[in-house]
Amino acid sequence: MTEKTHSFWDFVTDEAKKWTARVAFAGCAALLVLLFTPWQERLQAIWDSPDRLASISDKLDYLTQEVMRATGEDRVIHEAPGLTYVTEPVYVGDRITLNIVVRRTRTGAACTLLTRTALFTDETNIATPGPGVSPSRQVGDSDTPMRLRLDVPHQLRPGRVTVHLSLEFDCGGKRVFDRTAPVAFMLLERD
């Protein structure tokens, strides 16, 4: 019977040695993983991720607004570049014909043009308004050529004059103002 107990205790000690070796090996492996894995940085990144996501979202919103501003999509209307001009010659006391190609932007798609006022600037550099006019039609989202007849204020001096339109829109109950690019023309005296 002593042999049986002796072999039982040998079995228990052998198993204890094996389990001790396994636990020591697993502990060393875990220690190496902890030492060589930046777990603290990962946990910090996970913790800070909502703030970082909000920051990225803010930057994306800012970039979207800047792209819209750069392309003119933040305005109500967009003028086709190089297609706006005044039919000349223009003499003192005459009406001018402003040729312009415009379209609505996505921002201005739901807006309604209420009034347009021509602002004239001569060599005195003082803006002089023409009469405010209610539009006869609205512009769509495709390039629309328009020919506008505008009265020239009598106080303008002959010479180089610029004109631009000040536009008032109703965008969902909110008043929004926009303007066209200035266009130059020569105002000539009658002979």
mmCIF file of C-alpha atoms in Angstrom:
data_model
loop_
_atom_site.group_PDB
_atom_site.id
_atom_site.type_symbol
_atom_site.label_atom_id
_atom_site.label_comp_id
_atom_site.label_asym_id
_atom_site.label_seq_id
_atom_site.Cartn_x
_atom_site.Cartn_y
_atom_site.Cartn_z
ATOM 1 C CA MET A 1 0.000 0.000 0.000
ATOM 2 C CA THR A 2 2.896 2.301 0.451
ATOM 3 C CA GLU A 3 3.710 1.995 -3.205
ATOM 4 C CA LYS A 4 0.259 3.163 -4.172
ATOM 5 C CA THR A 5 0.404 6.195 -1.904
ATOM 6 C CA HIS A 6 3.910 6.885 -2.999
ATOM 7 C CA SER A 7 2.890 6.865 -6.669
ATOM 8 C CA PHE A 8 -0.169 9.017 -5.873
ATOM 9 C CA TRP A 9 2.005 11.685 -4.233
ATOM 10 C CA ASP A 10 4.454 11.477 -7.097
ATOM 11 C CA PHE A 11 1.543 12.058 -9.476
ATOM 12 C CA VAL A 12 0.329 15.068 -7.485
ATOM 13 C CA THR A 13 3.789 16.658 -7.350
ATOM 14 C CA ASP A 14 4.368 16.030 -11.046
ATOM 15 C CA GLU A 15 1.031 17.686 -11.861
ATOM 16 C CA ALA A 16 1.804 20.587 -9.526
ATOM 17 C CA LYS A 17 5.151 21.074 -11.288
ATOM 18 C CA LYS A 18 3.408 21.040 -14.688
ATOM 19 C CA TRP A 19 0.766 23.549 -13.538
ATOM 20 C CA THR A 20 3.426 25.757 -11.997
ATOM 21 C CA ALA A 21 5.359 25.739 -15.273
ATOM 22 C CA ARG A 22 2.160 26.486 -17.244
ATOM 23 C CA VAL A 23 1.204 29.368 -14.952
ATOM 24 C CA ALA A 24 4.753 30.741 -15.063
ATOM 25 C CA PHE A 25 4.785 30.514 -18.872
ATOM 26 C CA ALA A 26 1.346 32.195 -19.165
ATOM 27 C CA GLY A 27 2.439 34.899 -16.712
ATOM 28 C CA CYS A 28 5.603 35.607 -18.722
ATOM 29 C CA ALA A 29 3.587 35.724 -21.954
ATOM 30 C CA ALA A 30 1.078 38.123 -20.388
ATOM 31 C CA LEU A 31 3.918 40.262 -19.048
ATOM 32 C CA LEU A 32 5.526 40.434 -22.503
ATOM 33 C CA VAL A 33 2.174 41.373 -24.087
ATOM 34 C CA LEU A 34 1.670 44.130 -21.498
ATOM 35 C CA LEU A 35 5.185 45.447 -21.961
ATOM 36 C CA PHE A 36 5.230 45.502 -25.744
ATOM 37 C CA THR A 37 1.626 46.508 -26.468
ATOM 38 C CA PRO A 38 0.711 50.199 -26.021
ATOM 39 C CA TRP A 39 -2.523 49.286 -24.233
ATOM 40 C CA GLN A 40 -2.581 52.472 -22.203
ATOM 41 C CA GLU A 41 -2.487 54.571 -25.363
ATOM 42 C CA ARG A 42 -5.224 52.438 -26.898
ATOM 43 C CA LEU A 43 -7.433 52.796 -23.851
ATOM 44 C CA GLN A 44 -6.824 56.550 -23.854
ATOM 45 C CA ALA A 45 -7.680 56.729 -27.572
ATOM 46 C CA ILE A 46 -10.895 54.791 -26.969
ATOM 47 C CA TRP A 47 -11.753 57.099 -24.085
ATOM 48 C CA ASP A 48 -11.064 60.240 -26.134
ATOM 49 C CA SER A 49 -12.711 59.015 -29.365
ATOM 50 C CA PRO A 50 -16.050 60.887 -28.903
ATOM 51 C CA ASP A 51 -14.166 64.180 -28.476
ATOM 52 C CA ARG A 52 -11.957 63.434 -31.474
ATOM 53 C CA LEU A 53 -14.996 62.496 -33.559
ATOM 54 C CA ALA A 54 -16.692 65.787 -32.621
ATOM 55 C CA SER A 55 -13.511 67.675 -33.551
ATOM 56 C CA ILE A 56 -13.311 65.900 -36.911
ATOM 57 C CA SER A 57 -16.991 66.652 -37.516
ATOM 58 C CA ASP A 58 -16.422 70.352 -36.764
ATOM 59 C CA LYS A 59 -13.455 70.455 -39.142
ATOM 60 C CA LEU A 60 -15.511 68.728 -41.836
ATOM 61 C CA ASP A 61 -18.334 71.253 -41.388
ATOM 62 C CA TYR A 62 -15.820 74.104 -41.646
ATOM 63 C CA LEU A 63 -14.268 72.635 -44.806
ATOM 64 C CA THR A 64 -17.715 72.119 -46.328
ATOM 65 C CA GLN A 65 -18.575 75.763 -45.689
ATOM 66 C CA GLU A 66 -15.260 76.916 -47.147
ATOM 67 C CA VAL A 67 -15.765 74.817 -50.293
ATOM 68 C CA MET A 68 -19.293 76.209 -50.646
ATOM 69 C CA ARG A 69 -17.952 79.735 -50.204
ATOM 70 C CA ALA A 70 -15.150 79.159 -52.712
ATOM 71 C CA THR A 71 -17.528 77.768 -55.336
ATOM 72 C CA GLY A 72 -20.232 80.356 -54.649
ATOM 73 C CA GLU A 73 -22.755 77.770 -53.442
ATOM 74 C CA ASP A 74 -23.256 79.634 -50.155
ATOM 75 C CA ARG A 75 -24.952 82.449 -52.069
ATOM 76 C CA VAL A 76 -28.537 82.542 -53.318
ATOM 77 C CA ILE A 77 -27.604 83.091 -56.976
ATOM 78 C CA HIS A 78 -24.574 82.282 -59.080
ATOM 79 C CA GLU A 79 -23.456 84.360 -62.061
ATOM 80 C CA ALA A 80 -21.855 82.665 -65.016
ATOM 81 C CA PRO A 81 -18.341 84.162 -65.102
ATOM 82 C CA GLY A 82 -17.605 86.485 -68.003
ATOM 83 C CA LEU A 83 -21.172 86.650 -69.304
ATOM 84 C CA THR A 84 -22.349 89.814 -67.541
ATOM 85 C CA TYR A 85 -22.031 93.078 -69.477
ATOM 86 C CA VAL A 86 -23.792 96.329 -70.316
ATOM 87 C CA THR A 87 -24.783 96.944 -73.929
ATOM 88 C CA GLU A 88 -22.939 100.091 -75.036
ATOM 89 C CA PRO A 89 -22.890 102.937 -75.973
ATOM 90 C CA VAL A 90 -24.795 104.478 -73.057
ATOM 91 C CA TYR A 91 -25.587 108.194 -73.094
ATOM 92 C CA VAL A 92 -26.630 110.455 -70.220
ATOM 93 C CA GLY A 93 -30.404 110.174 -69.808
ATOM 94 C CA ASP A 94 -30.646 106.766 -71.528
ATOM 95 C CA ARG A 95 -31.598 103.492 -69.905
ATOM 96 C CA ILE A 96 -28.971 100.757 -69.826
ATOM 97 C CA THR A 97 -29.376 97.158 -70.850
ATOM 98 C CA LEU A 98 -27.676 94.812 -68.366
ATOM 99 C CA ASN A 99 -27.067 91.367 -69.828
ATOM 100 C CA ILE A 100 -26.563 88.746 -67.146
ATOM 101 C CA VAL A 101 -26.589 84.940 -66.927
ATOM 102 C CA VAL A 102 -27.622 83.662 -63.496
ATOM 103 C CA ARG A 103 -28.918 80.526 -61.791
ATOM 104 C CA ARG A 104 -30.086 79.570 -58.343
ATOM 105 C CA THR A 105 -27.727 77.679 -56.095
ATOM 106 C CA ARG A 106 -28.767 74.793 -53.836
ATOM 107 C CA THR A 107 -28.790 77.290 -50.974
ATOM 108 C CA GLY A 108 -31.163 79.591 -52.855
ATOM 109 C CA ALA A 109 -33.410 76.953 -54.392
ATOM 110 C CA ALA A 110 -36.277 77.654 -51.983
ATOM 111 C CA CYS A 111 -35.868 81.450 -52.037
ATOM 112 C CA THR A 112 -38.104 83.977 -53.780
ATOM 113 C CA LEU A 113 -36.711 87.210 -55.222
ATOM 114 C CA LEU A 114 -38.655 90.150 -53.767
ATOM 115 C CA THR A 115 -36.871 93.223 -55.131
ATOM 116 C CA ARG A 116 -33.819 94.186 -57.100
ATOM 117 C CA THR A 117 -32.161 97.560 -56.898
ATOM 118 C CA ALA A 118 -29.446 98.717 -59.270
ATOM 119 C CA LEU A 119 -26.587 100.543 -57.545
ATOM 120 C CA PHE A 120 -24.499 102.805 -59.770
ATOM 121 C CA THR A 121 -21.068 104.155 -58.806
ATOM 122 C CA ASP A 122 -19.302 106.860 -60.803
ATOM 123 C CA GLU A 123 -15.940 108.580 -60.363
ATOM 124 C CA THR A 124 -17.092 110.125 -57.056
ATOM 125 C CA ASN A 125 -17.173 106.581 -55.642
ATOM 126 C CA ILE A 126 -20.612 107.181 -54.138
ATOM 127 C CA ALA A 127 -23.181 104.449 -54.767
ATOM 128 C CA THR A 128 -26.386 105.884 -56.216
ATOM 129 C CA PRO A 129 -29.426 103.603 -56.256
ATOM 130 C CA GLY A 130 -31.788 103.270 -59.131
ATOM 131 C CA PRO A 131 -35.448 102.534 -58.444
ATOM 132 C CA GLY A 132 -36.261 99.253 -56.686
ATOM 133 C CA VAL A 133 -38.086 96.889 -59.022
ATOM 134 C CA SER A 134 -40.145 93.804 -58.292
ATOM 135 C CA PRO A 135 -39.069 90.983 -60.582
ATOM 136 C CA SER A 136 -41.295 89.813 -63.400
ATOM 137 C CA ARG A 137 -39.995 86.237 -63.120
ATOM 138 C CA GLN A 138 -37.915 83.969 -60.895
ATOM 139 C CA VAL A 139 -34.704 82.221 -61.953
ATOM 140 C CA GLY A 140 -34.332 78.430 -61.870
ATOM 141 C CA ASP A 141 -31.379 76.171 -61.117
ATOM 142 C CA SER A 142 -30.044 76.229 -64.693
ATOM 143 C CA ASP A 143 -28.157 79.118 -66.310
ATOM 144 C CA THR A 144 -30.736 81.687 -67.380
ATOM 145 C CA PRO A 145 -29.783 84.614 -69.628
ATOM 146 C CA MET A 146 -31.568 87.816 -68.674
ATOM 147 C CA ARG A 147 -31.702 91.248 -70.294
ATOM 148 C CA LEU A 148 -32.621 93.915 -67.764
ATOM 149 C CA ARG A 149 -33.485 97.504 -68.689
ATOM 150 C CA LEU A 150 -32.398 99.844 -65.890
ATOM 151 C CA ASP A 151 -32.904 103.560 -65.400
ATOM 152 C CA VAL A 152 -29.648 105.470 -64.853
ATOM 153 C CA PRO A 153 -29.880 108.065 -62.044
ATOM 154 C CA HIS A 154 -29.578 111.609 -63.416
ATOM 155 C CA GLN A 155 -26.902 112.638 -60.858
ATOM 156 C CA LEU A 156 -24.258 110.285 -62.322
ATOM 157 C CA ARG A 157 -21.313 111.998 -63.981
ATOM 158 C CA PRO A 158 -20.205 110.976 -67.447
ATOM 159 C CA GLY A 159 -17.230 108.633 -67.530
ATOM 160 C CA ARG A 160 -16.583 105.187 -66.166
ATOM 161 C CA VAL A 161 -19.549 103.879 -64.158
ATOM 162 C CA THR A 162 -20.082 100.541 -62.460
ATOM 163 C CA VAL A 163 -23.430 98.931 -61.741
ATOM 164 C CA HIS A 164 -24.413 95.948 -59.630
ATOM 165 C CA LEU A 165 -27.753 94.626 -58.467
ATOM 166 C CA SER A 166 -28.684 94.440 -54.804
ATOM 167 C CA LEU A 167 -31.136 91.553 -54.454
ATOM 168 C CA GLU A 168 -33.577 90.897 -51.621
ATOM 169 C CA PHE A 169 -34.884 87.345 -51.190
ATOM 170 C CA ASP A 170 -37.419 85.657 -48.952
ATOM 171 C CA CYS A 171 -35.948 82.309 -47.912
ATOM 172 C CA GLY A 172 -38.497 80.492 -45.783
ATOM 173 C CA GLY A 173 -39.691 83.637 -44.002
ATOM 174 C CA LYS A 174 -36.190 85.015 -43.546
ATOM 175 C CA ARG A 175 -34.903 88.045 -45.484
ATOM 176 C CA VAL A 176 -31.646 87.281 -47.283
ATOM 177 C CA PHE A 177 -29.640 89.776 -49.326
ATOM 178 C CA ASP A 178 -27.287 89.017 -52.187
ATOM 179 C CA ARG A 179 -25.652 91.026 -54.936
ATOM 180 C CA THR A 180 -24.253 90.582 -58.395
ATOM 181 C CA ALA A 181 -20.711 91.370 -59.414
ATOM 182 C CA PRO A 182 -20.083 94.972 -60.514
ATOM 183 C CA VAL A 183 -20.039 95.640 -64.243
ATOM 184 C CA ALA A 184 -18.312 98.682 -65.762
ATOM 185 C CA PHE A 185 -19.500 100.774 -68.674
ATOM 186 C CA MET A 186 -18.813 104.223 -70.147
ATOM 187 C CA LEU A 187 -21.492 106.850 -69.625
ATOM 188 C CA LEU A 188 -21.128 109.288 -72.534
ATOM 189 C CA GLU A 189 -22.367 112.864 -72.900
ATOM 190 C CA ARG A 190 -24.706 113.596 -75.756
ATOM 191 C CA ASP A 191 -23.165 115.632 -78.561
#
